[in-house]
XYZ file of C-alpha atoms in Angstrom:
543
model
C 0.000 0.000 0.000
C 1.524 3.531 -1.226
C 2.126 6.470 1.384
C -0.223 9.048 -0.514
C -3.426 5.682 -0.330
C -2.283 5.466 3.402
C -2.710 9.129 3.940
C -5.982 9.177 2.247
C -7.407 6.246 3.967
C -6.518 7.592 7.676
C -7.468 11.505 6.721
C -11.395 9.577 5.962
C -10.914 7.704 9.167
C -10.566 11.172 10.743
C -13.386 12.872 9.172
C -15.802 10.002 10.052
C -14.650 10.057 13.583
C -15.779 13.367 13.376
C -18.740 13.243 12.202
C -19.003 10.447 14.801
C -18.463 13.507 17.818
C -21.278 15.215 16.068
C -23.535 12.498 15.775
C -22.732 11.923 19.367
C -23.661 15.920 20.532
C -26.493 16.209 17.685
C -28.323 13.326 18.994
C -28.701 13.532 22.231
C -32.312 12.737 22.934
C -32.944 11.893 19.855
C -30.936 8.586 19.802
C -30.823 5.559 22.075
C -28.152 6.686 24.985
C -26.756 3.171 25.144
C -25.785 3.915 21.208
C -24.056 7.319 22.133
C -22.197 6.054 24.673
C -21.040 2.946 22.945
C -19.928 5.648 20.302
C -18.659 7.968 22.929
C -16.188 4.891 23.924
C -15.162 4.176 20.659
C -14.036 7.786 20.161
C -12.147 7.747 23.032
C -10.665 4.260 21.949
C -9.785 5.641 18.746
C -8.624 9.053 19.640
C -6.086 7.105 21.941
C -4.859 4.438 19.370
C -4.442 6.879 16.899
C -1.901 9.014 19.249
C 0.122 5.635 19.870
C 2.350 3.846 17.862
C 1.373 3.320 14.359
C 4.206 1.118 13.547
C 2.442 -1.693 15.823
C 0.190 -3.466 15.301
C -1.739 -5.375 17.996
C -2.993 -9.366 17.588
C -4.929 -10.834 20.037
C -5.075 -14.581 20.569
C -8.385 -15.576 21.728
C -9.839 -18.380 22.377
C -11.317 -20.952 24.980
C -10.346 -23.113 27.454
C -8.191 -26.184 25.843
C -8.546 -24.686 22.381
C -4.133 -24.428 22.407
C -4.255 -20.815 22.485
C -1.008 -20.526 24.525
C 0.738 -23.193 22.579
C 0.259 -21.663 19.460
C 1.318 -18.123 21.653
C 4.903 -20.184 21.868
C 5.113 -21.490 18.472
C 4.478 -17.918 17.153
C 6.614 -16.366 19.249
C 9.380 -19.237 19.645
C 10.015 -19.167 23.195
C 8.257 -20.751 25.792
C 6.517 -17.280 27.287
C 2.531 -18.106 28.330
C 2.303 -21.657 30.785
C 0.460 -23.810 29.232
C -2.325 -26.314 30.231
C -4.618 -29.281 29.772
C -7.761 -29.569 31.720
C -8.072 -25.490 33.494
C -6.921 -22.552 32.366
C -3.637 -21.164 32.949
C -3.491 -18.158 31.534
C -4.733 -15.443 34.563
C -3.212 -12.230 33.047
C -2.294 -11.553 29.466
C 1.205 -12.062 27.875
C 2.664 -10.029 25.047
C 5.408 -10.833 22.905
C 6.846 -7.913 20.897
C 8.834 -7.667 17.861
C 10.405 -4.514 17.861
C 10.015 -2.952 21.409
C 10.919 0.651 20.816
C 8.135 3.074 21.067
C 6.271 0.184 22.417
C 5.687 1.100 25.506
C 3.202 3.216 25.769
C 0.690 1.041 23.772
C 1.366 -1.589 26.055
C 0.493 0.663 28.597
C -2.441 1.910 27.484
C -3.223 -2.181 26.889
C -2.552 -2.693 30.908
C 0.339 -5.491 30.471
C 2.179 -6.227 33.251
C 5.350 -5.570 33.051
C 6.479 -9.148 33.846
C 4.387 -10.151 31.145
C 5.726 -8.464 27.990
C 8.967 -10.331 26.453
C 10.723 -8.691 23.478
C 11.985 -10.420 20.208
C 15.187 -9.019 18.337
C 13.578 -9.732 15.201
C 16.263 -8.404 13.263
C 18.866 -10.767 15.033
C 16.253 -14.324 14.481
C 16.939 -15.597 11.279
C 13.593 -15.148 9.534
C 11.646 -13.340 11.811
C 12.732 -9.397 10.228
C 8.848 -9.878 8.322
C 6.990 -9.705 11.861
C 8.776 -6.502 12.735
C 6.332 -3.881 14.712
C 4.245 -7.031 15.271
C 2.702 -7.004 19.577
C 0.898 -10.478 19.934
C -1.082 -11.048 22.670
C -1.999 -14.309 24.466
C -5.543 -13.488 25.985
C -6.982 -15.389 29.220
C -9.335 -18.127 28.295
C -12.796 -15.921 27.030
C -14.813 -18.363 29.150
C -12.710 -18.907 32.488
C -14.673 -18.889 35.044
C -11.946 -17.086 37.136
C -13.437 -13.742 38.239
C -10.983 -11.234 36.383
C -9.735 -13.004 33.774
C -13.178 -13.158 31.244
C -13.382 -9.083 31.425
C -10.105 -9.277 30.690
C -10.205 -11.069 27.577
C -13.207 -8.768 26.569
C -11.333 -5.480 27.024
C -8.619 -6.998 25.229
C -11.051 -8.176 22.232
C -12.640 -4.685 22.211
C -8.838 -2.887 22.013
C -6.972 -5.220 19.594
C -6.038 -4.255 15.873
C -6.410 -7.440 15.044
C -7.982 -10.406 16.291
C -7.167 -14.366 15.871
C -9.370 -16.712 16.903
C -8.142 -20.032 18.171
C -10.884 -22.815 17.875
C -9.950 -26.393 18.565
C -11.943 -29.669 16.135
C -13.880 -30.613 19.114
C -15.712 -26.972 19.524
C -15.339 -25.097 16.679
C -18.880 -24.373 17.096
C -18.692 -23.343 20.759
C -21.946 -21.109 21.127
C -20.241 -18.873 23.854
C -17.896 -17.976 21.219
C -20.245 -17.247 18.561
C -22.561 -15.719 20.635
C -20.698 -13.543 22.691
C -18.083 -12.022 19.810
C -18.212 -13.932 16.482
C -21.959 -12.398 15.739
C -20.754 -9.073 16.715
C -17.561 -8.722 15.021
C -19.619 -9.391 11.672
C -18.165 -6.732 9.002
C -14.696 -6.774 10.596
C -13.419 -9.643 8.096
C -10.279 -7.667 7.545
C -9.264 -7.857 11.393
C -10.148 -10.993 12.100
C -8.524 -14.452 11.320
C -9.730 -18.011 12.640
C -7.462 -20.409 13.330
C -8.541 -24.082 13.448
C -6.058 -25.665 16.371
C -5.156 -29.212 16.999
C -4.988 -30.137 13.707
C -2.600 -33.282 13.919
C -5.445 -34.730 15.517
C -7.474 -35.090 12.253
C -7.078 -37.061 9.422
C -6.423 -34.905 6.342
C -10.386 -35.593 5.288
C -11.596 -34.823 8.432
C -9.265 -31.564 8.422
C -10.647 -29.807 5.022
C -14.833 -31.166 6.271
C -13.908 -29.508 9.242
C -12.545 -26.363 7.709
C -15.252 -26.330 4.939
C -17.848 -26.641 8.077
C -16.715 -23.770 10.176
C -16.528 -21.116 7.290
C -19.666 -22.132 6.252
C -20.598 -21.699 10.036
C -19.062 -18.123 10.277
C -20.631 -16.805 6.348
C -23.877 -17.893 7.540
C -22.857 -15.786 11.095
C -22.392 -12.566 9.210
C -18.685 -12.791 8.351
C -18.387 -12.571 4.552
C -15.387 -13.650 3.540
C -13.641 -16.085 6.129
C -9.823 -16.474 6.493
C -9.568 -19.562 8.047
C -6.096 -21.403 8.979
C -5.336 -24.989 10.000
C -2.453 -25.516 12.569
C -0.858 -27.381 15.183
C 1.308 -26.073 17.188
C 2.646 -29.742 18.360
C 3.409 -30.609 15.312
C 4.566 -27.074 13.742
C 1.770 -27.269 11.006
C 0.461 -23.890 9.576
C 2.703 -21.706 11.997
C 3.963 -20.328 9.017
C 1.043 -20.039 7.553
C -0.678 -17.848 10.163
C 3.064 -15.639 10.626
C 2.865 -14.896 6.659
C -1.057 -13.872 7.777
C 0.695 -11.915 10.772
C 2.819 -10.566 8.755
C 0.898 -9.279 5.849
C -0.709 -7.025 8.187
C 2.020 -5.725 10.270
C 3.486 -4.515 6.990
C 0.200 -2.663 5.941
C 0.695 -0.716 9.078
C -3.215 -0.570 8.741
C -4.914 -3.169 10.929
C -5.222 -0.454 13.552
C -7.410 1.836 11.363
C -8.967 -0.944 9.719
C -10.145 -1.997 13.344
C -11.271 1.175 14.090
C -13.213 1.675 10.571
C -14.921 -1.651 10.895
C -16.548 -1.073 14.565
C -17.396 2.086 13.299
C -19.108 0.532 10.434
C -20.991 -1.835 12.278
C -22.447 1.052 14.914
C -23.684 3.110 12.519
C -25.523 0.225 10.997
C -27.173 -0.039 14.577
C -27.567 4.152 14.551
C -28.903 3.813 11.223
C -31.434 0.848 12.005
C -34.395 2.921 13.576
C -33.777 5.817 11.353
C -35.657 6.437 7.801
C -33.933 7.239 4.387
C -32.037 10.569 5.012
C -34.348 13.321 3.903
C -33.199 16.613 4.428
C -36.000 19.628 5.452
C -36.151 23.211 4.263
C -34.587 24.896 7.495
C -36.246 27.434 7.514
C -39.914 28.873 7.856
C -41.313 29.772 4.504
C -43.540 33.224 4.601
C -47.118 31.274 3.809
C -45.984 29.041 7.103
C -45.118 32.486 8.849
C -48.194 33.934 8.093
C -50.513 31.248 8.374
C -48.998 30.869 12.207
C -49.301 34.436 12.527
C -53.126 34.993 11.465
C -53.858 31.581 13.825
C -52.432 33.470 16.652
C -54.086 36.497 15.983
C -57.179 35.071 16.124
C -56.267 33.217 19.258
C -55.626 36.707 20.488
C -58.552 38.454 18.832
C -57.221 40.698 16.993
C -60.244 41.257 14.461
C -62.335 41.177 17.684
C -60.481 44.014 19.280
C -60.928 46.125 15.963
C -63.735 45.446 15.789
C -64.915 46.474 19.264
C -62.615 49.863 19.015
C -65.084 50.516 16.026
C -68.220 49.253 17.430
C -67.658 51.584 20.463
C -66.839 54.587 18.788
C -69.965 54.417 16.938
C -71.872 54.441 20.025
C -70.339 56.713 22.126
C -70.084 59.253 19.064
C -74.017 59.607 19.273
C -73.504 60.823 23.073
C -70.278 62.902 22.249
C -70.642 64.083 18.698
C -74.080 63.463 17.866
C -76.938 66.606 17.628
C -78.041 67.044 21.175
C -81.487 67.236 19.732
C -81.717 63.869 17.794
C -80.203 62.253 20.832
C -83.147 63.496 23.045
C -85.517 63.082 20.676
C -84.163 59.296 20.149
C -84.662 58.673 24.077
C -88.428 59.807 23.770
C -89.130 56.988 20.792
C -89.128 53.170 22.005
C -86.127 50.511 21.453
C -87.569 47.928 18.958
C -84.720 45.890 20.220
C -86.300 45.487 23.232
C -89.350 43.925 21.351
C -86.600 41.480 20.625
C -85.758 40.308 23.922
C -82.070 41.138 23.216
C -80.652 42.585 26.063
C -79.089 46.058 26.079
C -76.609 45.681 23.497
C -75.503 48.927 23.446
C -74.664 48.522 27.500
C -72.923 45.649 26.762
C -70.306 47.433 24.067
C -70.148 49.952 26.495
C -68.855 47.549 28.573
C -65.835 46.747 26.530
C -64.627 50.400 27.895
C -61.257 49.384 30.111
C -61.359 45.488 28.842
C -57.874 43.941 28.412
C -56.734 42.005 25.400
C -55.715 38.279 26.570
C -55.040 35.106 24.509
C -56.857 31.855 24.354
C -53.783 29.295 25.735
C -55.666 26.169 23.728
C -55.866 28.208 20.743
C -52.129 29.283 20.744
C -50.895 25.934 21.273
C -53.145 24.318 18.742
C -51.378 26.974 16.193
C -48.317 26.252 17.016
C -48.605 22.443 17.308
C -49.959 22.661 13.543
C -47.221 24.851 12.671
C -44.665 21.702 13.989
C -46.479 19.290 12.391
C -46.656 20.207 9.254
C -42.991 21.059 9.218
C -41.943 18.260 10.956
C -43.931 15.511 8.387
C -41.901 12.633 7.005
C -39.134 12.913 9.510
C -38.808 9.997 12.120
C -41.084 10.051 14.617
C -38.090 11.338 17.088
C -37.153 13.956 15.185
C -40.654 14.893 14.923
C -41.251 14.704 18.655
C -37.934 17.281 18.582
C -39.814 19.776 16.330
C -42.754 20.022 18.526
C -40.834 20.279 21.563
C -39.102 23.376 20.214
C -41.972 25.266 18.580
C -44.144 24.617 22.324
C -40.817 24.845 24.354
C -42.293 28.355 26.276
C -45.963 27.278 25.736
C -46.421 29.014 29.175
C -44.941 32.508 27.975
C -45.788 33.113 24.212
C -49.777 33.486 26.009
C -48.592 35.907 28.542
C -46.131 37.757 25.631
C -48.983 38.012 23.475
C -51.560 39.052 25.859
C -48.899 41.816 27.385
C -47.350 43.244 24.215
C -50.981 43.517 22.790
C -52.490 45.157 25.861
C -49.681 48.109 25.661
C -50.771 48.632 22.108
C -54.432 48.362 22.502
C -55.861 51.431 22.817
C -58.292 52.086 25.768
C -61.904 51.782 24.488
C -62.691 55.077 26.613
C -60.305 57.218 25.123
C -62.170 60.767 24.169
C -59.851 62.775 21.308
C -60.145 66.375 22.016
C -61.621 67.260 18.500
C -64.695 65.345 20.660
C -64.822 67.891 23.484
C -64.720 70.653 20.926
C -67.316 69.355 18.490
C -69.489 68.820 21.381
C -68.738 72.331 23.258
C -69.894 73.783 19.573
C -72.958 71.705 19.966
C -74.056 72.804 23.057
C -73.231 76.676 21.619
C -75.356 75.533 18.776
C -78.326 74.229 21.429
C -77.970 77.384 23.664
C -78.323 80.077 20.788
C -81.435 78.069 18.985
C -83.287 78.167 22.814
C -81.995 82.069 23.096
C -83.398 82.785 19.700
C -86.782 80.528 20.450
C -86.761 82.633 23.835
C -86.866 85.873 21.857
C -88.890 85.176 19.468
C -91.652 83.840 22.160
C -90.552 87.526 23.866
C -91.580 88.899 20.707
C -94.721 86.589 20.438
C -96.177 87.731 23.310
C -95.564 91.389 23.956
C -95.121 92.427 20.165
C -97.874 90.694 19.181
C -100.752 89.709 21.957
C -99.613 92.824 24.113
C -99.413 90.604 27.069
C -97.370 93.972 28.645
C -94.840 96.194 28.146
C -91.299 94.987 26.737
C -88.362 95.009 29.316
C -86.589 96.051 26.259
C -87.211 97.443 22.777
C -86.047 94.413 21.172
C -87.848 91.758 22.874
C -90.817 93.252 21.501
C -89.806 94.168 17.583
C -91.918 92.320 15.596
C -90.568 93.034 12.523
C -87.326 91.099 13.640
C -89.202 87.890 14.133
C -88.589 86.861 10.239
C -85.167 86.929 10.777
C -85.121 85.956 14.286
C -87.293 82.372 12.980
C -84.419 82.314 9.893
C -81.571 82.368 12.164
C -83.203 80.060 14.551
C -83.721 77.500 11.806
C -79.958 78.300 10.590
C -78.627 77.101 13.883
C -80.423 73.924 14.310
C -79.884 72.965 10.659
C -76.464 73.740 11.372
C -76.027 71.327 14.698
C -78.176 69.113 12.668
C -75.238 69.092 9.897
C -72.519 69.499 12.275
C -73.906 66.266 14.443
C -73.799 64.306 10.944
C -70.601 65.161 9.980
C -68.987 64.816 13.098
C -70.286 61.074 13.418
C -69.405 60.230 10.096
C -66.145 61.720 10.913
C -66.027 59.437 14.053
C -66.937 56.853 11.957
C -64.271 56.326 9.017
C -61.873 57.683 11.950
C -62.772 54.208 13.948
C -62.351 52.564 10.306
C -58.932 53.653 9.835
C -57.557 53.503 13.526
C -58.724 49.853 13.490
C -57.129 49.071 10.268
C -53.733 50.917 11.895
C -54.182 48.804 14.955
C -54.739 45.605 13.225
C -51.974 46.301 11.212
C -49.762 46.897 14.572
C -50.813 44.101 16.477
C -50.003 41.450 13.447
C -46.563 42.868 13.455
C -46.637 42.482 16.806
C -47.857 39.166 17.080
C -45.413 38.266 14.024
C -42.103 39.250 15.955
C -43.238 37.543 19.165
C -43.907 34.491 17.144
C -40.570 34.571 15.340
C -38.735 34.726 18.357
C -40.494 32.261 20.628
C -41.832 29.841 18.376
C -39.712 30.060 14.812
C -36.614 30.060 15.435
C -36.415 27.789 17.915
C -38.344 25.356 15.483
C -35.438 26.384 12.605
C -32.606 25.369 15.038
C -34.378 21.781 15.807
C -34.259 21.628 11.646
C -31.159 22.506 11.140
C -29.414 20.515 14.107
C -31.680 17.502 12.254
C -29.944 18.384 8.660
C -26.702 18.405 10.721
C -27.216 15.464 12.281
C -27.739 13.447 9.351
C -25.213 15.282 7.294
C -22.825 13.689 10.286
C -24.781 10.156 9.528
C -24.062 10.461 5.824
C -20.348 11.445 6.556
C -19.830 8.571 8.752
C -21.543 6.152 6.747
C -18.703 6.747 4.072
């Protein structure tokens, strides 16, 4: 393998780790926690292998008890390291023979070997032996001891290894510990993994390829695609060469440690990826019909239209007792209500009654908007995801009804509110009223002491008959005049309510719109985008 291939293959290794750390922050919540933290391990695993020696690579013999493990340990390594036995297990703590010790040591560290348990080889001085250079070969405790320590052992050992050789004897190949416990779960990792069928000298050469033929067909139908079986003995010396040209191969590669590392990630973001949909990526943000529509649905949860409404509603009736001809408004109180034919109640009183009234929102009605609002934009993505979308649009359920309901009661104009063009119009009025009863006062003056000569005049005028024509004109001048200016100052009132209810609508949606934005949208369009994120990371690490 070139330099410039080995560089490429570890810079994707790094990206897809990374994408891994996002995966692990993005989904919180929103994947199972056992999941992140087997992924949270594995970073740490990696990020720690990567920083050690990359010109070892690690082999773990594993195995169970009686399977030879330890033998084959000695025929590797040609020394008689790991004690070996026949009916227990004798292997309590794990041995390592290394090839090469310098720079070593801190992987073996970060492996936990004893110190009296790691034995060097001066490859370059054993005749042969130059090919397994770099090579650190671990003989694991038995997998299923049943001394307390040493079975976690083995496991932590299994988990950490670059690669992994399995050492199965003729009698149980099939062992269902084994291919419970590890075989089914190291499916994908065909690269790191070698079996080694053990004991061989036992077999006939028939029985030795029908037992090799039935273990890989064992392991393909276990998940493990393509098999690399080997048949040894390490009594007789058999395959030993075999499995250290197999050693070998990879401890040249110099990639069994990243090929490790790419294969468990491989197989947990099949397991990520196993309750998840096809990636679909979502607008991220709000589009302006969505806006609005949210917008109108609180406004009407608010009452916006209703409050308008009511501003012009009132006006209209309080302009006939404030701008309205005193005379028609007296004369209106004489005639009967054919409301009250109707049995309606005094609706005029009760519009009155909206005088002082605050402006409050409907809480059911402004979480029904918003819960539509995350529905729709949350439809097609997986049901988690979803449940993440309406978690951030109602994440301040609580305050968007008492935002709304303040920030609309400050603009809301008081109902009772009298402009000051009112108190003139109806000052003028009253003028109006008090010179037609001065002029019908003078001209009964007139009436009865110009013409009847009731008595003398208390003054010259008061008894000029020949002003009574003009006195009747200017009489009928004034109250046409109140008449006209009571007309036109309600129909003044009148498209005045019309456009200061249009101005307030107009506020309060704006209003409504900016409290929305900030309490409901965006919120909702950082859910969306941390779910585009998220699978962005998902696609990246699937690589």
């Amino acid at each position: 393998m070139s330099a410039v291939s080995t560089a490429e293959r570890h810079y994707g290794l790094g990206t897809r780790l990374a994408a891994l750390s996002r995966i692990v922050e993005l989904g919180q919540a929103r994947v199972e926690p056992a999941l992140l933290t087997e992924a949270a391990q594995l970073l740490l695993r990696a990020g720690d292998r990567m920083k050690l020696s990359p010109d070892h690579t690690v082999v773990a013999l594993a195995g169970g008890t009686g399977s030879g493990k330890s033998s084959l340990f000695n025929a590797v390594s040609g020394l008689e390291l790991s004690p070996i036995g026949v009916r227990r297990p004798t292997t309590a703590r794990t041995h390592a023979c290394v090839w090469g010790l310098d720079g070593a040591g801190p992987l073996l560290d970060w492996l936990q070997i004893q110190w009296r348990h790691r034995f060097a080889r001066a490859s370059a001085l054993d005749k042969g032996e130059s090919r397994l250079h770099g090579l650190i070969l671990l003989d694991l405790p038995d997998h299923d001891s049943i001394r307390a320590l040493t079975d976690p052992e083995a496991h932590r050992l299994i988990q950490a290894a670059d690669l992994i050789v399995w050492v199965l004897d003729p009698q149980k190949y099939a062992d269902a510990s084994v291919h419970r416990r590890y075989v089914t779960d190291l499916a994908g990792h065909d690269a790191v993994t070698v079996f080694v069928l053990n004991q061989c000298d036992r077999l006939a050469p028939e029985e030795e390829a029908e037992c090799v033929a039935d273990l890989e067909d064992l392991l393909r139908r276990e998940g493990v695609a393509d098999p690399q079986v080997v048949a040894t003995s390490a009594t007789t010396g058999k395959g030993i060469d075999d499995l250290k040209a197999v050693l070998a191969e990879a401890v040249a590669a110099r990639g069994a440690a990243h090929q490790r590392l790419e294969a468990d990630l491989d197989r947990l973001m099949l397991r990520i990826a196993a309750d998840l949909p096809e990636i679909r990526h979502v607008e991220p943000t709000v589009d302006g019909v969505r806006r609005a529509g949210l917008t109108n649905a609180l406004c009407d949860a608010v009452g916006v239209s209703a409050i308008g409404e009511a501003l012009e509603n009132v006006y209209g009736v309080r302009s006939i007792d404030w701008v309205g001809w005193p005379y028609a408004r007296w004369a209106a109180k004489l005639r009967p209500d054919p409301a009250s034919s109707l049995r309606l109640g005094g609706v005029k009183e009760e519009i009155r009654g909206l005088v002082g009234s605050t402006v409050s929102a409907q809480p059911a009605e402004v979480d029904n908007a918003v819960l539509s609002l995350a529905n729709g934009l949350s439809a097609g993505m997986p049901e988690v995801w979803q449940r993440g979308v309406r978690e951030a649009a109602r994440s301040r359920p609580g305050r968007l009804t008492e935002a709304l309901s303040g920030e609309l009661a400050q603009v809301a104009p008081p109902l009772d509110r009298v402009p000051a063009w009112w108190w003139l119009l109806k000052i003028w009025q009253y003028l109006l009223v008090a010179m037609s009863v001065a002029g019908l006062a003078w001209g009964g003056s007139i009436l009865a002491f110009g013409v009847f000569k009731l008595g003398g005049p208390p003054a010259q005028l008061l008894g000029d008959v020949a002003a009574l024509p003009w006195l009747g004109l200017m009489v009928i001048s004034v109250l046409g005049l109140g008449l006209l200016s009571g007309v036109a100052g309600r129909n003044s009132v009148l498209l005045g309510a019309g456009r200061e209810r249009d101005r307030l609508e107009r506020d309060m949606r704006r209003r409504v719109g900016a409290i929305t934005n900030d309490m409901v949208i965006e919120p909702v369009e950082r859910e969306m985008r941390r779910y585009n994120e998220f699978f962005d990371a998902m696609a990246t690490a699937n690589r």
